[in-house]
XYZ file of C-alpha atoms in Angstrom:
451
model
C 0.000 0.000 -0.001
C 1.228 3.495 -0.767
C 0.192 6.729 0.874
C 0.021 9.890 -1.184
C -1.366 13.378 -1.250
C -2.673 14.715 -4.532
C -2.394 18.311 -5.682
C -2.416 19.273 -9.352
C -1.371 22.551 -10.915
C -3.007 22.779 -14.349
C -1.312 24.827 -17.142
C -1.236 21.012 -20.253
C 1.600 4.061 -35.748
C 2.855 1.091 -35.915
C 0.442 -1.855 -36.039
C 0.829 -4.249 -33.122
C -0.341 -7.818 -33.479
C -2.121 -9.487 -30.587
C 0.050 -11.648 -28.360
C -0.841 -15.275 -28.181
C -0.324 -17.329 -25.057
C 2.775 -18.712 -26.712
C 4.244 -15.498 -28.047
C 4.350 -12.013 -26.572
C 5.874 -8.572 -26.288
C 5.536 -6.057 -23.297
C 1.939 -4.979 -14.065
C 2.427 -3.783 -11.487
C 0.222 -4.153 -8.488
C -1.369 -0.834 -8.028
C -0.452 1.078 -4.974
C -3.568 2.439 -3.404
C -4.347 5.891 -2.329
C -3.366 9.516 -2.746
C -0.669 11.463 -4.485
C 1.446 14.584 -4.357
C 1.607 15.649 -7.949
C 2.731 18.725 -9.848
C 2.332 19.258 -13.566
C 4.819 21.707 -15.058
C 4.129 23.105 -18.498
C 7.120 22.327 -20.726
C 8.683 25.254 -22.520
C 8.294 25.371 -26.258
C 11.244 24.443 -28.420
C 11.987 23.187 -31.926
C 9.864 20.231 -33.040
C 12.908 18.366 -34.360
C 13.978 17.779 -30.764
C 11.082 15.351 -30.251
C 13.350 12.381 -30.815
C 15.830 13.225 -28.075
C 16.579 10.309 -25.785
C 16.510 11.224 -22.127
C 19.575 9.719 -20.515
C 18.796 10.298 -16.847
C 15.906 11.772 -14.890
C 18.225 12.755 -12.058
C 20.231 15.495 -13.781
C 19.569 18.994 -15.024
C 20.684 17.919 -18.477
C 18.071 15.168 -18.484
C 15.309 17.541 -17.406
C 16.251 19.910 -20.201
C 16.269 17.071 -22.718
C 12.907 15.878 -21.493
C 11.428 19.330 -22.024
C 12.730 19.449 -25.560
C 11.286 15.995 -26.211
C 7.863 16.864 -24.795
C 8.310 14.235 -22.073
C 8.868 16.442 -19.057
C 6.506 15.685 -16.166
C 7.455 16.430 -12.576
C 5.799 13.781 -10.464
C 6.459 12.837 -6.833
C 3.777 10.492 -5.576
C 3.336 8.114 -2.712
C 4.720 7.229 0.649
C 6.846 5.347 1.407
C 7.350 4.398 -2.253
C 6.697 7.299 -4.627
C 6.105 6.347 -8.235
C 8.558 7.541 -10.874
C 9.950 8.483 -13.247
C 10.118 11.822 -11.478
C 11.039 14.143 -14.342
C 10.236 12.561 -17.676
C 7.969 9.943 -19.203
C 8.351 8.632 -22.712
C 5.080 7.621 -24.409
C 4.838 4.742 -26.883
C 1.708 4.427 -29.027
C 0.742 1.222 -30.843
C -2.333 0.275 -32.834
C -3.965 -2.815 -31.339
C -6.952 -2.964 -33.698
C -6.748 -1.103 -36.981
C -8.505 2.274 -36.913
C -10.229 1.270 -33.679
C -8.041 0.647 -30.585
C -4.714 2.263 -29.647
C -2.431 1.587 -26.685
C -0.363 4.308 -24.997
C 2.387 3.195 -22.621
C 4.788 4.910 -20.239
C 7.385 3.649 -17.804
C 6.373 3.387 -14.160
C 9.097 3.088 -11.537
C 8.813 2.163 -7.875
C 10.283 5.085 -5.966
C 14.053 5.312 -5.931
C 14.500 1.609 -6.616
C 15.639 -0.015 -9.845
C 12.232 -1.615 -10.388
C 10.099 -0.465 -13.321
C 7.254 -1.728 -15.441
C 4.829 -0.203 -17.927
C 1.501 1.487 -17.350
C -1.055 1.523 -20.159
C -3.857 3.766 -21.390
C -6.247 2.300 -23.958
C -8.127 4.487 -26.439
C -11.130 3.237 -28.414
C -12.763 5.080 -31.302
C -16.541 4.994 -30.968
C -19.072 4.936 -33.794
C -19.715 8.609 -33.087
C -16.156 9.325 -34.170
C -15.157 10.335 -30.644
C -12.556 8.700 -28.393
C -13.171 6.668 -25.227
C -10.091 6.781 -22.957
C -9.473 3.997 -20.437
C -7.075 4.594 -17.491
C -5.302 7.849 -18.491
C -1.525 8.139 -18.161
C 0.628 11.225 -17.527
C -0.472 13.924 -19.997
C 2.956 14.954 -21.233
C 3.178 17.120 -24.324
C 4.268 14.062 -26.291
C 1.365 11.959 -24.993
C -1.273 14.581 -25.783
C 0.172 15.103 -29.263
C -0.048 11.351 -29.924
C -3.704 11.391 -28.866
C -4.486 14.396 -31.053
C -2.844 12.712 -34.030
C -5.737 10.247 -34.005
C -7.807 13.103 -35.399
C -10.844 12.631 -33.164
C -12.197 14.412 -30.085
C -11.886 12.826 -26.643
C -15.476 12.278 -25.489
C -15.096 10.111 -22.384
C -12.365 9.577 -19.800
C -12.750 6.441 -17.684
C -11.077 5.577 -14.369
C -11.679 1.802 -14.035
C -10.205 1.346 -10.553
C -9.643 3.010 -7.200
C -5.852 2.557 -7.472
C -3.965 5.812 -7.130
C -1.393 5.061 -9.843
C -4.224 5.474 -12.339
C -6.282 8.000 -10.391
C -3.545 10.641 -10.185
C -3.516 11.262 -13.932
C -7.268 11.604 -14.512
C -7.485 15.232 -13.370
C -4.464 16.537 -15.320
C -5.455 14.527 -18.408
C -9.055 15.768 -18.332
C -7.891 19.392 -18.296
C -6.264 18.790 -21.656
C -9.695 17.766 -22.988
C -12.180 19.919 -21.042
C -15.154 18.851 -23.174
C -14.710 15.191 -22.219
C -16.958 13.667 -19.569
C -15.359 11.705 -16.710
C -16.590 8.363 -15.382
C -15.029 6.606 -12.381
C -15.237 3.227 -10.661
C -17.534 3.190 -7.615
C -16.452 3.356 -3.968
C -13.381 5.511 -4.506
C -11.211 5.715 -1.401
C -7.801 6.821 -0.253
C -5.637 6.317 2.805
C -4.791 7.506 5.430
C -7.201 10.353 4.642
C -10.285 9.455 2.640
C -10.339 12.536 0.448
C -12.921 13.376 -2.232
C -12.172 13.085 -5.935
C -12.080 16.871 -6.214
C -8.899 16.819 -4.167
C -7.304 14.969 -7.080
C -8.568 17.501 -9.583
C -11.413 15.253 -10.749
C -14.630 17.258 -11.078
C -18.128 16.355 -12.233
C -17.409 12.633 -12.490
C -20.187 10.091 -12.945
C -20.047 6.661 -11.320
C -19.707 3.453 -13.316
C -22.397 0.906 -12.405
C -22.505 -2.839 -12.899
C -24.006 -3.858 -16.260
C -25.310 -0.312 -16.747
C -27.189 -0.006 -20.050
C -27.697 3.734 -19.715
C -24.101 4.804 -20.350
C -23.623 6.740 -23.604
C -21.378 3.948 -24.917
C -23.568 0.993 -23.848
C -24.334 -0.096 -27.434
C -20.603 -0.565 -28.082
C -18.909 -1.193 -24.730
C -20.365 -3.223 -21.846
C -19.117 -3.205 -18.248
C -19.075 -5.388 -15.160
C -17.997 -4.174 -11.722
C -16.026 -6.144 -9.131
C -16.712 -4.425 -5.825
C -15.470 -6.517 -2.938
C -16.049 -6.225 0.785
C -13.176 -4.528 2.548
C -10.135 -6.777 2.306
C -8.128 -4.547 4.618
C -8.084 -0.783 4.841
C -10.483 -0.561 1.912
C -12.362 -2.505 -0.781
C -10.895 -3.729 -4.044
C -12.808 -2.237 -6.956
C -12.195 -2.882 -10.658
C -14.426 -2.429 -13.680
C -13.995 -4.745 -16.679
C -15.135 -3.622 -20.130
C -16.015 -5.480 -23.311
C -15.749 -3.790 -26.701
C -18.203 -5.799 -28.752
C -17.103 -4.953 -32.281
C -13.462 -5.976 -31.715
C -14.294 -8.697 -29.141
C -11.810 -7.134 -26.703
C -11.806 -7.450 -22.898
C -10.264 -4.567 -20.955
C -9.087 -5.062 -17.363
C -6.800 -3.146 -15.019
C -5.011 -5.540 -12.632
C -7.151 -8.694 -12.810
C -4.760 -10.609 -15.077
C -1.340 -10.055 -16.613
C 0.867 -11.613 -19.278
C 4.584 -11.165 -18.586
C 6.517 -10.882 -21.887
C 9.970 -12.331 -22.429
C 11.370 -8.977 -23.490
C 10.947 -5.657 -21.658
C 8.335 -3.175 -22.897
C 9.734 -0.552 -25.250
C 8.858 2.305 -22.905
C 11.250 1.101 -20.179
C 14.579 2.873 -20.599
C 17.843 1.027 -21.018
C 19.173 2.991 -18.034
C 16.495 1.457 -15.809
C 17.204 -2.035 -17.129
C 20.964 -1.722 -16.620
C 20.493 -0.302 -13.129
C 18.403 -3.356 -12.275
C 21.154 -5.608 -13.664
C 23.659 -4.309 -11.102
C 24.401 -6.540 -8.131
C 23.201 -4.186 -5.442
C 21.943 -4.713 -1.914
C 18.711 -6.449 -2.964
C 20.657 -8.992 -5.013
C 23.028 -9.647 -2.104
C 20.094 -10.305 0.224
C 18.169 -12.425 -2.273
C 20.946 -14.616 -3.662
C 20.343 -17.909 -1.807
C 23.629 -17.478 0.020
C 25.732 -17.507 -3.131
C 28.696 -15.207 -3.571
C 27.660 -12.070 -5.437
C 30.312 -10.814 -7.860
C 31.011 -7.092 -7.990
C 31.673 -6.155 -11.563
C 30.680 -3.258 -13.825
C 27.530 -3.716 -15.889
C 28.199 -3.431 -19.599
C 25.384 -2.269 -21.862
C 24.409 -5.353 -23.840
C 21.241 -7.331 -24.490
C 22.128 -9.978 -21.906
C 22.366 -7.440 -19.089
C 19.228 -5.634 -20.209
C 17.392 -8.951 -20.147
C 18.751 -9.746 -16.679
C 17.535 -6.357 -15.500
C 14.071 -7.039 -16.860
C 13.839 -10.471 -15.265
C 14.848 -9.060 -11.888
C 12.261 -6.279 -12.220
C 9.487 -8.749 -12.986
C 10.249 -11.036 -10.046
C 10.336 -8.124 -7.590
C 7.054 -6.773 -8.957
C 5.340 -10.155 -8.726
C 6.787 -11.472 -5.461
C 8.302 -8.436 -3.659
C 11.124 -10.651 -2.352
C 11.853 -13.466 -4.809
C 14.160 -16.263 -3.706
C 17.027 -15.678 -6.119
C 17.658 -12.323 -7.793
C 21.232 -13.293 -8.572
C 20.044 -15.934 -11.038
C 16.467 -14.975 -11.977
C 16.184 -17.081 -15.147
C 14.359 -20.133 -13.792
C 11.673 -18.277 -11.860
C 11.201 -15.756 -14.668
C 10.695 -18.548 -17.203
C 8.016 -20.056 -14.991
C 6.116 -16.759 -14.648
C 6.371 -15.421 -18.200
C 4.559 -16.187 -21.445
C 1.225 -17.117 -19.889
C -1.924 -15.443 -18.667
C -1.918 -15.328 -14.861
C -3.258 -13.487 -11.860
C -0.382 -11.605 -10.257
C 0.836 -13.398 -7.094
C 0.378 -10.189 -5.098
C -3.203 -9.644 -6.258
C -3.996 -13.322 -5.758
C -2.537 -13.472 -2.234
C -3.506 -10.111 -0.758
C -6.821 -9.500 -2.529
C -8.559 -12.230 -4.526
C -7.908 -15.017 -2.024
C -9.702 -12.919 0.593
C -12.928 -12.520 -1.404
C -13.106 -15.572 -3.698
C -16.913 -15.609 -3.911
C -17.024 -12.062 -5.257
C -14.196 -12.730 -7.681
C -15.742 -16.002 -8.890
C -19.082 -14.301 -9.550
C -17.336 -11.531 -11.513
C -15.160 -13.744 -13.701
C -17.984 -16.232 -14.318
C -20.227 -13.426 -15.544
C -17.432 -12.189 -17.793
C -16.867 -15.681 -19.209
C -20.579 -16.343 -19.657
C -21.622 -13.076 -21.332
C -18.621 -11.870 -23.310
C -17.147 -13.792 -26.263
C -13.774 -12.047 -26.295
C -10.662 -13.244 -28.093
C -8.342 -10.454 -26.990
C -7.437 -9.067 -23.560
C -5.861 -5.686 -22.790
C -4.668 -5.228 -19.174
C -3.187 -1.987 -17.828
C 0.293 -3.505 -17.325
C 2.825 -5.830 -18.936
C 1.971 -7.254 -22.393
C -0.992 -6.310 -24.581
C -2.950 -7.050 -26.614
C -3.057 -10.697 -25.540
C -4.685 -13.256 -27.807
C -6.765 -15.188 -25.292
C -10.142 -16.876 -25.024
C -12.666 -17.123 -22.225
C -11.178 -20.492 -21.254
C -7.706 -18.937 -20.987
C -9.117 -16.189 -18.779
C -10.957 -18.603 -16.483
C -7.911 -20.873 -16.246
C -5.957 -18.037 -14.642
C -8.490 -18.092 -11.778
C -8.482 -21.853 -11.196
C -7.053 -21.268 -7.702
C -10.535 -20.146 -6.671
C -11.722 -23.761 -6.865
C -9.448 -24.708 -3.973
C -10.612 -21.734 -1.928
C -14.321 -22.194 -2.485
C -14.774 -25.943 -2.497
C -16.963 -28.192 -4.600
C -20.198 -26.243 -4.226
C -18.771 -23.514 -6.443
C -17.363 -25.835 -9.099
C -20.465 -25.824 -11.277
C -19.098 -25.621 -14.813
C -20.332 -28.600 -16.808
C -19.013 -27.617 -20.244
C -15.846 -29.208 -21.577
C -14.245 -25.812 -22.181
C -14.740 -24.770 -18.570
C -13.500 -28.135 -17.317
C -10.393 -27.782 -19.460
C -9.875 -24.254 -18.135
C -9.961 -25.509 -14.574
C -7.488 -28.310 -15.270
C -5.086 -26.057 -17.170
C -5.410 -23.392 -14.530
C -3.965 -25.655 -11.862
C -0.646 -25.537 -13.696
C -0.970 -21.910 -14.789
C -1.584 -20.590 -11.283
C 1.280 -22.550 -9.723
C 3.934 -20.219 -8.355
C 7.435 -21.247 -7.171
C 7.136 -21.907 -3.397
C 10.521 -20.362 -2.602
C 9.545 -17.160 -4.378
C 6.235 -17.037 -2.514
C 7.797 -17.126 0.969
C 8.232 -13.361 1.374
C 4.743 -12.636 0.062
C 3.207 -15.284 2.319
C 5.046 -13.866 5.331
C 3.822 -10.388 4.431
C 0.277 -11.684 4.209
C 0.584 -13.278 7.656
C 1.991 -10.060 9.095
C -0.767 -7.908 7.574
C -3.359 -10.296 8.972
C -1.732 -10.166 12.417
C -1.913 -6.357 12.546
C -5.426 -6.274 11.116
C -4.498 -4.643 7.823
C -5.804 -7.589 5.777
C -8.657 -10.017 6.400
C -7.722 -13.521 7.529
C -10.723 -15.560 6.409
C -13.732 -15.046 4.162
C -16.992 -16.858 3.563
C -16.528 -19.828 1.305
C -12.886 -20.544 2.051
C -11.922 -24.082 2.929
C -10.893 -24.481 6.545
């Protein structure tokens, strides 16, 4: 969990094939709560400087380069782990469905650590010709220009979760498109102070409702809300969407697909920093001697950096950062529920989660999934989606295993292997769960769990 205080100062195509479950290219468990955020208007410079590569967000030179590239965004959020990058954010746009769905990605770093992943905004063109924006990202000059290049007005801005890493950008992004209407997931909350949305610069927002047919996009995009009882200091809320014409499922943190290679938006500097044998590697090395040697910029070291990032994001304290290959191979290239989300959230409210995913699998015939982190678009079926949640069967018992079709049975069987996580890597997360339960921050048991 991350604590933040949010204050905003207003002023601001390359086709991408879906990723199959056997082939992919570029999650992060959302911190929850508030943010301290400042948006600085970048100074205007020559347009040919747009391609500048920002070498480091920690130097004056880097800040200057970021301004010239339209990527400057001063952002200090969260306590005790503020989310970076602090001075600049590169935006990558890809076309997921031709002339219909676009993905916008930026790097997201965990505080001052060497851990980064990607955060994704999805934009859908409606039949009206307007744009429907899902989970806005930092509205840098570069990002806004990439949106405007689509040649259509932004009509709706949607916050599909309560998580602050997505919430903090809604206000600043909406001010770039003042005619757009804002819709937010229900039961918004923040901690330690439960502040109203207006504190984040979000004004006049309407609330997303479960299976609401009265939304202005209901003929094209359907929605289902997961709104759990409080699992700790607050409820877990996520809204899933289904774009009917493209048969695309949109989620925030429900599932992820870790790609072999790092997302393009993550800088080589971040990857190489993660490849260094620092304190975390020394602690999480299974007692092996950790060599101290300079990190050379090559593909092997960049890959090592990515694998270490992924394992820390998924497990917090994986068993072996020195040699991450084996655990990374086990967690990548498949559709899964993040170990953190599974352990700290979904395992606490399995009945609510089961109802939500069963309704999604029953009503929506999707063949593509777009989460807010890691790889997308993912070529996946309803059976693939349900298989990722097979762990719910063990939590709920036989009375909830009521799926007679062969496809659902296959999903359950396959899910047993898909949802298996290395026990050594799970030790830190399991200990954290036990600690949070002991101090009352997380629920211990829920209705329907096996004793």
